Amino acid sequence: MAAIFFLVAGALLAAAEMLTGDFTLLMLGGGALITAGIGFGAGTPVVADAVIFAVASLLLLFVVRPVLLRRFATPPPVATNVAALTGKSGLVLERVAEHSGRIKLGGEVWTARPLDPTEEYPEGETVYVMKIDGATAVVWKGP
């Protein structure tokens, strides 16, 4: 009877894993299925089933789960497009002021304006992109 309980619990835990994606419930479900398999084959008592479940689940959690997490974990997102330009340095080509300016950024020429509207940056100055606002780089000279 305990083997049937572990079989059903293993299937439910494995199904519930689809909601989390953390591989924890899947490892517990695997431990329950291992216990059910041994229980059906050997007819072990309930206490032995509980010990088998604990040992199998712990082994799966601490041996198999880290491998699965490394294999299937999503890498951190890589900044692309204009988000990748934030923090990059650029060279002022035309004086950057509140309403005008051009910089060379990554081999391209961008219109630019200062982060602080009261500041101005002369030609030849190195500035850093704080954000991209439409087609304009908002820049700052830095510390």
JSON list of N, CA, C and O in Angstrom, two decimals, residues 3 6-12 14 26-40 53 57 60:
[
{"chain": "A", "resi": 3, "resn": "ALA", "atom": "N", "xyz": [3.73, 1.62, -1.32]},
{"chain": "A", "resi": 3, "resn": "ALA", "atom": "CA", "xyz": [4.33, 1.79, -2.65]},
{"chain": "A", "resi": 3, "resn": "ALA", "atom": "C", "xyz": [3.38, 2.54, -3.57]},
{"chain": "A", "resi": 3, "resn": "ALA", "atom": "O", "xyz": [3.83, 3.38, -4.37]},
{"chain": "A", "resi": 6, "resn": "PHE", "atom": "N", "xyz": [3.61, 6.21, -2.65]},
{"chain": "A", "resi": 6, "resn": "PHE", "atom": "CA", "xyz": [4.83, 6.84, -3.18]},
{"chain": "A", "resi": 6, "resn": "PHE", "atom": "C", "xyz": [4.76, 7.00, -4.70]},
{"chain": "A", "resi": 6, "resn": "PHE", "atom": "O", "xyz": [5.28, 7.97, -5.24]},
{"chain": "A", "resi": 7, "resn": "LEU", "atom": "N", "xyz": [4.12, 6.06, -5.38]},
{"chain": "A", "resi": 7, "resn": "LEU", "atom": "CA", "xyz": [3.96, 6.16, -6.83]},
{"chain": "A", "resi": 7, "resn": "LEU", "atom": "C", "xyz": [3.10, 7.38, -7.19]},
{"chain": "A", "resi": 7, "resn": "LEU", "atom": "O", "xyz": [3.48, 8.19, -8.05]},
{"chain": "A", "resi": 8, "resn": "VAL", "atom": "N", "xyz": [1.99, 7.55, -6.52]},
{"chain": "A", "resi": 8, "resn": "VAL", "atom": "CA", "xyz": [1.10, 8.69, -6.78]},
{"chain": "A", "resi": 8, "resn": "VAL", "atom": "C", "xyz": [1.78, 10.00, -6.37]},
{"chain": "A", "resi": 8, "resn": "VAL", "atom": "O", "xyz": [1.74, 10.99, -7.10]},
{"chain": "A", "resi": 9, "resn": "ALA", "atom": "N", "xyz": [2.45, 10.00, -5.21]},
{"chain": "A", "resi": 9, "resn": "ALA", "atom": "CA", "xyz": [3.15, 11.21, -4.76]},
{"chain": "A", "resi": 9, "resn": "ALA", "atom": "C", "xyz": [4.25, 11.60, -5.74]},
{"chain": "A", "resi": 9, "resn": "ALA", "atom": "O", "xyz": [4.43, 12.78, -6.05]},
{"chain": "A", "resi": 10, "resn": "GLY", "atom": "N", "xyz": [4.97, 10.62, -6.25]},
{"chain": "A", "resi": 10, "resn": "GLY", "atom": "CA", "xyz": [6.03, 10.90, -7.21]},
{"chain": "A", "resi": 10, "resn": "GLY", "atom": "C", "xyz": [5.49, 11.51, -8.49]},
{"chain": "A", "resi": 10, "resn": "GLY", "atom": "O", "xyz": [6.06, 12.47, -9.03]},
{"chain": "A", "resi": 11, "resn": "ALA", "atom": "N", "xyz": [4.38, 10.98, -8.98]},
{"chain": "A", "resi": 11, "resn": "ALA", "atom": "CA", "xyz": [3.78, 11.53, -10.19]},
{"chain": "A", "resi": 11, "resn": "ALA", "atom": "C", "xyz": [3.26, 12.95, -9.96]},
{"chain": "A", "resi": 11, "resn": "ALA", "atom": "O", "xyz": [3.44, 13.83, -10.81]},
{"chain": "A", "resi": 12, "resn": "LEU", "atom": "N", "xyz": [2.63, 13.18, -8.82]},
{"chain": "A", "resi": 12, "resn": "LEU", "atom": "CA", "xyz": [2.12, 14.53, -8.51]},
{"chain": "A", "resi": 12, "resn": "LEU", "atom": "C", "xyz": [3.26, 15.54, -8.33]},
{"chain": "A", "resi": 12, "resn": "LEU", "atom": "O", "xyz": [3.17, 16.68, -8.81]},
{"chain": "A", "resi": 14, "resn": "ALA", "atom": "N", "xyz": [6.27, 15.35, -9.66]},
{"chain": "A", "resi": 14, "resn": "ALA", "atom": "CA", "xyz": [6.87, 15.58, -10.98]},
{"chain": "A", "resi": 14, "resn": "ALA", "atom": "C", "xyz": [5.99, 16.51, -11.80]},
{"chain": "A", "resi": 14, "resn": "ALA", "atom": "O", "xyz": [6.49, 17.39, -12.51]},
{"chain": "A", "resi": 26, "resn": "LEU", "atom": "N", "xyz": [10.96, 17.94, -8.63]},
{"chain": "A", "resi": 26, "resn": "LEU", "atom": "CA", "xyz": [11.28, 16.82, -9.50]},
{"chain": "A", "resi": 26, "resn": "LEU", "atom": "C", "xyz": [12.19, 15.83, -8.77]},
{"chain": "A", "resi": 26, "resn": "LEU", "atom": "O", "xyz": [12.04, 14.62, -8.91]},
{"chain": "A", "resi": 27, "resn": "MET", "atom": "N", "xyz": [13.14, 16.34, -7.99]},
{"chain": "A", "resi": 27, "resn": "MET", "atom": "CA", "xyz": [14.03, 15.46, -7.24]},
{"chain": "A", "resi": 27, "resn": "MET", "atom": "C", "xyz": [13.26, 14.71, -6.15]},
{"chain": "A", "resi": 27, "resn": "MET", "atom": "O", "xyz": [13.49, 13.52, -5.93]},
{"chain": "A", "resi": 28, "resn": "LEU", "atom": "N", "xyz": [12.33, 15.38, -5.48]},
{"chain": "A", "resi": 28, "resn": "LEU", "atom": "CA", "xyz": [11.50, 14.71, -4.48]},
{"chain": "A", "resi": 28, "resn": "LEU", "atom": "C", "xyz": [10.60, 13.68, -5.14]},
{"chain": "A", "resi": 28, "resn": "LEU", "atom": "O", "xyz": [10.38, 12.58, -4.60]},
{"chain": "A", "resi": 29, "resn": "GLY", "atom": "N", "xyz": [10.07, 14.02, -6.31]},
{"chain": "A", "resi": 29, "resn": "GLY", "atom": "CA", "xyz": [9.25, 13.07, -7.06]},
{"chain": "A", "resi": 29, "resn": "GLY", "atom": "C", "xyz": [10.06, 11.86, -7.49]},
{"chain": "A", "resi": 29, "resn": "GLY", "atom": "O", "xyz": [9.59, 10.72, -7.45]},
{"chain": "A", "resi": 30, "resn": "GLY", "atom": "N", "xyz": [11.31, 12.11, -7.90]},
{"chain": "A", "resi": 30, "resn": "GLY", "atom": "CA", "xyz": [12.20, 10.99, -8.25]},
{"chain": "A", "resi": 30, "resn": "GLY", "atom": "C", "xyz": [12.46, 10.09, -7.06]},
{"chain": "A", "resi": 30, "resn": "GLY", "atom": "O", "xyz": [12.48, 8.86, -7.19]},
{"chain": "A", "resi": 31, "resn": "GLY", "atom": "N", "xyz": [12.67, 10.71, -5.89]},
{"chain": "A", "resi": 31, "resn": "GLY", "atom": "CA", "xyz": [12.87, 9.92, -4.68]},
{"chain": "A", "resi": 31, "resn": "GLY", "atom": "C", "xyz": [11.64, 9.07, -4.36]},
{"chain": "A", "resi": 31, "resn": "GLY", "atom": "O", "xyz": [11.75, 7.90, -3.96]},
{"chain": "A", "resi": 32, "resn": "ALA", "atom": "N", "xyz": [10.46, 9.64, -4.57]},
{"chain": "A", "resi": 32, "resn": "ALA", "atom": "CA", "xyz": [9.22, 8.89, -4.33]},
{"chain": "A", "resi": 32, "resn": "ALA", "atom": "C", "xyz": [9.06, 7.75, -5.33]},
{"chain": "A", "resi": 32, "resn": "ALA", "atom": "O", "xyz": [8.63, 6.64, -4.97]},
{"chain": "A", "resi": 33, "resn": "LEU", "atom": "N", "xyz": [9.42, 7.99, -6.59]},
{"chain": "A", "resi": 33, "resn": "LEU", "atom": "CA", "xyz": [9.31, 6.93, -7.60]},
{"chain": "A", "resi": 33, "resn": "LEU", "atom": "C", "xyz": [10.32, 5.82, -7.35]},
{"chain": "A", "resi": 33, "resn": "LEU", "atom": "O", "xyz": [10.00, 4.63, -7.55]},
{"chain": "A", "resi": 34, "resn": "ILE", "atom": "N", "xyz": [11.52, 6.16, -6.91]},
{"chain": "A", "resi": 34, "resn": "ILE", "atom": "CA", "xyz": [12.51, 5.14, -6.56]},
{"chain": "A", "resi": 34, "resn": "ILE", "atom": "C", "xyz": [11.99, 4.30, -5.40]},
{"chain": "A", "resi": 34, "resn": "ILE", "atom": "O", "xyz": [12.08, 3.07, -5.40]},
{"chain": "A", "resi": 35, "resn": "THR", "atom": "N", "xyz": [11.41, 4.97, -4.41]},
{"chain": "A", "resi": 35, "resn": "THR", "atom": "CA", "xyz": [10.85, 4.26, -3.25]},
{"chain": "A", "resi": 35, "resn": "THR", "atom": "C", "xyz": [9.71, 3.35, -3.69]},
{"chain": "A", "resi": 35, "resn": "THR", "atom": "O", "xyz": [9.61, 2.21, -3.21]},
{"chain": "A", "resi": 36, "resn": "ALA", "atom": "N", "xyz": [8.85, 3.84, -4.58]},
{"chain": "A", "resi": 36, "resn": "ALA", "atom": "CA", "xyz": [7.74, 3.00, -5.07]},
{"chain": "A", "resi": 36, "resn": "ALA", "atom": "C", "xyz": [8.27, 1.78, -5.80]},
{"chain": "A", "resi": 36, "resn": "ALA", "atom": "O", "xyz": [7.76, 0.67, -5.61]},
{"chain": "A", "resi": 37, "resn": "GLY", "atom": "N", "xyz": [9.30, 1.96, -6.63]},
{"chain": "A", "resi": 37, "resn": "GLY", "atom": "CA", "xyz": [9.87, 0.83, -7.36]},
{"chain": "A", "resi": 37, "resn": "GLY", "atom": "C", "xyz": [10.45, -0.22, -6.44]},
{"chain": "A", "resi": 37, "resn": "GLY", "atom": "O", "xyz": [10.24, -1.42, -6.63]},
{"chain": "A", "resi": 38, "resn": "ILE", "atom": "N", "xyz": [11.19, 0.23, -5.43]},
{"chain": "A", "resi": 38, "resn": "ILE", "atom": "CA", "xyz": [11.77, -0.72, -4.47]},
{"chain": "A", "resi": 38, "resn": "ILE", "atom": "C", "xyz": [10.66, -1.36, -3.64]},
{"chain": "A", "resi": 38, "resn": "ILE", "atom": "O", "xyz": [10.70, -2.56, -3.35]},
{"chain": "A", "resi": 39, "resn": "GLY", "atom": "N", "xyz": [9.66, -0.56, -3.26]},
{"chain": "A", "resi": 39, "resn": "GLY", "atom": "CA", "xyz": [8.56, -1.09, -2.45]},
{"chain": "A", "resi": 39, "resn": "GLY", "atom": "C", "xyz": [7.77, -2.15, -3.18]},
{"chain": "A", "resi": 39, "resn": "GLY", "atom": "O", "xyz": [7.37, -3.16, -2.59]},
{"chain": "A", "resi": 40, "resn": "PHE", "atom": "N", "xyz": [7.51, -1.94, -4.48]},
{"chain": "A", "resi": 40, "resn": "PHE", "atom": "CA", "xyz": [6.78, -2.95, -5.26]},
{"chain": "A", "resi": 40, "resn": "PHE", "atom": "C", "xyz": [7.62, -4.21, -5.43]},
{"chain": "A", "resi": 40, "resn": "PHE", "atom": "O", "xyz": [7.11, -5.32, -5.32]},
{"chain": "A", "resi": 53, "resn": "PHE", "atom": "N", "xyz": [13.11, 6.77, 0.79]},
{"chain": "A", "resi": 53, "resn": "PHE", "atom": "CA", "xyz": [12.67, 8.05, 0.22]},
{"chain": "A", "resi": 53, "resn": "PHE", "atom": "C", "xyz": [13.61, 9.18, 0.63]},
{"chain": "A", "resi": 53, "resn": "PHE", "atom": "O", "xyz": [14.02, 9.99, -0.20]},
{"chain": "A", "resi": 57, "resn": "SER", "atom": "N", "xyz": [15.95, 10.98, -2.12]},
{"chain": "A", "resi": 57, "resn": "SER", "atom": "CA", "xyz": [15.64, 12.39, -2.37]},
{"chain": "A", "resi": 57, "resn": "SER", "atom": "C", "xyz": [16.84, 13.27, -2.08]},
{"chain": "A", "resi": 57, "resn": "SER", "atom": "O", "xyz": [17.15, 14.19, -2.84]},
{"chain": "A", "resi": 60, "resn": "LEU", "atom": "N", "xyz": [19.43, 12.83, -4.84]},
{"chain": "A", "resi": 60, "resn": "LEU", "atom": "CA", "xyz": [19.00, 13.53, -6.05]},
{"chain": "A", "resi": 60, "resn": "LEU", "atom": "C", "xyz": [19.13, 15.05, -5.88]},
{"chain": "A", "resi": 60, "resn": "LEU", "atom": "O", "xyz": [19.57, 15.74, -6.80]}
]
